[in-house]
């Protein structure tokens, strides 16, 4: 009886000592903080294509033309979270469009997912019809996700999601 009480006391003290784990940097849940809203700044990105490299074609295979995405930036970002997974992280953003009826919502990267100076910049876009009524806020909300691998996360210090009027960012 004395041994079991002693073991129980020691285990209780050990468990109580682990209370700081929640706030430590070793906890994967703390790797990215809460997102905050900020004003959007206009940046110019250089073209990522090289005109000297020919398009891959073959006489045996018809070259498929890449489908053009007709999405435009959503009006503003309402919320953004970074959820850790075993293979990386999922960046989930909720945006608000100007009019209801937006579809094919995507988070896209102009730099093919490569961070520039430790900042991964993404933009939330949706195909938005122009002949729909504005509608209430709850009808104009749209959510999309973007997956980033652990290898890509190693070089990322800040994740930034842009909209037409604002941007949300989170840091490690």
XYZ file of C-alpha atoms in Angstrom:
172
model
C 0.000 0.000 0.000
C 2.839 2.391 0.886
C 4.621 1.687 -2.416
C 1.529 2.373 -4.483
C 0.888 5.653 -2.632
C 4.522 6.680 -3.109
C 4.380 5.833 -6.823
C 1.097 7.729 -7.161
C 2.587 10.820 -5.468
C 5.695 10.704 -7.673
C 3.621 10.334 -10.846
C 1.361 13.201 -9.752
C 4.349 15.481 -9.181
C 5.854 14.502 -12.542
C 2.592 15.172 -14.337
C 2.212 18.536 -12.583
C 5.708 19.467 -13.772
C 4.629 18.976 -17.390
C 2.165 21.877 -17.217
C 4.664 24.153 -18.977
C 4.590 21.919 -22.084
C 1.495 23.765 -23.317
C 3.403 27.067 -23.626
C 6.778 25.688 -24.732
C 8.302 26.002 -28.218
C 8.576 22.198 -28.377
C 4.780 21.869 -28.573
C 3.819 21.657 -32.296
C 0.551 23.444 -31.537
C 2.546 26.615 -30.733
C 4.682 26.681 -33.861
C 2.440 29.259 -35.495
C 0.649 31.900 -33.455
C -2.739 33.458 -34.024
C -3.208 35.359 -37.263
C -3.670 39.097 -37.289
C -5.205 41.437 -39.863
C -3.106 43.995 -41.684
C -3.458 46.354 -44.632
C -2.529 44.906 -48.014
C 0.495 46.318 -49.791
C 1.000 46.126 -53.544
C 4.055 44.125 -54.604
C 5.360 43.296 -58.041
C 6.468 39.703 -58.652
C 8.793 38.931 -61.544
C 7.630 36.542 -64.221
C 8.455 32.952 -63.338
C 8.658 31.704 -66.933
C 11.691 31.456 -69.139
C 10.929 32.273 -72.782
C 14.076 30.455 -73.946
C 12.867 27.029 -72.781
C 10.466 25.557 -75.340
C 7.138 24.064 -74.344
C 7.282 20.266 -74.103
C 5.520 18.753 -77.100
C 5.665 15.435 -78.881
C 4.382 14.164 -82.217
C 2.859 11.169 -80.423
C 1.037 13.092 -77.782
C -1.096 16.152 -78.125
C 0.029 18.880 -75.792
C -2.647 19.725 -73.274
C -3.211 23.358 -72.732
C -3.414 24.282 -69.116
C -6.864 25.350 -68.009
C -7.009 29.028 -67.142
C -8.395 29.773 -63.682
C -10.833 32.692 -63.843
C -10.864 33.468 -60.120
C -10.504 36.952 -58.706
C -9.359 37.885 -55.188
C -12.031 37.716 -52.494
C -12.954 41.013 -50.832
C -11.344 40.346 -47.444
C -9.921 37.610 -45.252
C -12.000 37.053 -42.111
C -9.962 34.302 -40.405
C -6.870 32.198 -41.005
C -5.454 29.186 -39.157
C -2.488 26.883 -39.663
C -3.281 23.304 -38.648
C -0.345 20.931 -38.240
C -0.494 17.434 -39.724
C 1.984 14.577 -39.689
C 3.145 15.443 -43.220
C 3.149 19.242 -42.915
C 0.491 21.869 -42.353
C -2.857 22.921 -43.789
C -3.394 26.653 -44.148
C -7.133 27.288 -43.822
C -8.523 30.712 -44.672
C -12.058 32.046 -44.530
C -12.815 34.955 -46.807
C -15.772 37.157 -47.563
C -16.780 37.959 -51.118
C -18.556 41.083 -52.331
C -21.535 39.142 -53.728
C -23.109 35.798 -52.945
C -22.723 32.818 -55.253
C -18.919 32.604 -55.353
C -17.597 29.147 -56.246
C -14.349 27.306 -57.043
C -12.568 28.966 -54.113
C -8.795 28.427 -54.072
C -5.728 29.583 -52.244
C -3.042 30.065 -54.877
C 0.621 30.940 -54.808
C 2.192 33.170 -57.440
C 5.646 31.763 -56.588
C 4.669 28.062 -56.847
C 4.723 27.648 -53.063
C 8.307 28.876 -52.663
C 8.895 31.326 -49.799
C 10.598 34.632 -50.576
C 12.865 35.732 -47.702
C 11.096 33.299 -45.353
C 7.607 34.615 -46.220
C 5.119 32.358 -47.994
C 2.656 34.674 -49.737
C -0.647 33.196 -50.891
C -3.787 34.756 -52.358
C -7.369 33.633 -51.835
C -9.380 33.685 -55.056
C -12.876 32.655 -56.142
C -14.947 32.713 -59.297
C -17.447 35.448 -58.482
C -20.540 36.112 -60.607
C -21.350 39.775 -61.199
C -25.112 39.453 -61.645
C -25.903 38.102 -58.162
C -27.298 40.125 -55.237
C -24.992 41.096 -52.410
C -26.785 39.080 -49.713
C -26.027 38.768 -45.994
C -22.514 38.134 -44.660
C -23.093 34.470 -43.785
C -23.961 33.695 -47.426
C -20.850 35.431 -48.756
C -18.332 33.466 -46.644
C -16.011 31.010 -48.367
C -13.323 28.711 -46.924
C -10.356 27.139 -48.689
C -7.189 25.295 -47.721
C -3.594 25.024 -48.926
C -1.228 22.177 -47.986
C 2.455 22.779 -47.207
C 4.892 19.895 -46.633
C 7.317 19.644 -43.712
C 10.234 20.251 -46.093
C 8.675 23.492 -47.292
C 7.815 24.540 -43.722
C 11.486 24.384 -42.777
C 12.181 27.567 -44.785
C 9.016 29.438 -43.848
C 8.924 31.950 -40.991
C 5.743 33.836 -41.943
C 2.628 32.753 -43.806
C 0.597 35.512 -45.431
C -2.789 35.182 -47.173
C -3.880 38.141 -49.308
C -7.333 39.393 -50.316
C -8.415 42.470 -52.262
C -8.706 44.759 -49.209
C -6.651 43.093 -46.456
C -4.274 40.294 -45.574
C -3.810 37.928 -42.635
C -0.419 36.676 -41.550
C 0.986 34.412 -38.884
C 4.552 33.897 -37.692
C 6.419 31.060 -36.106
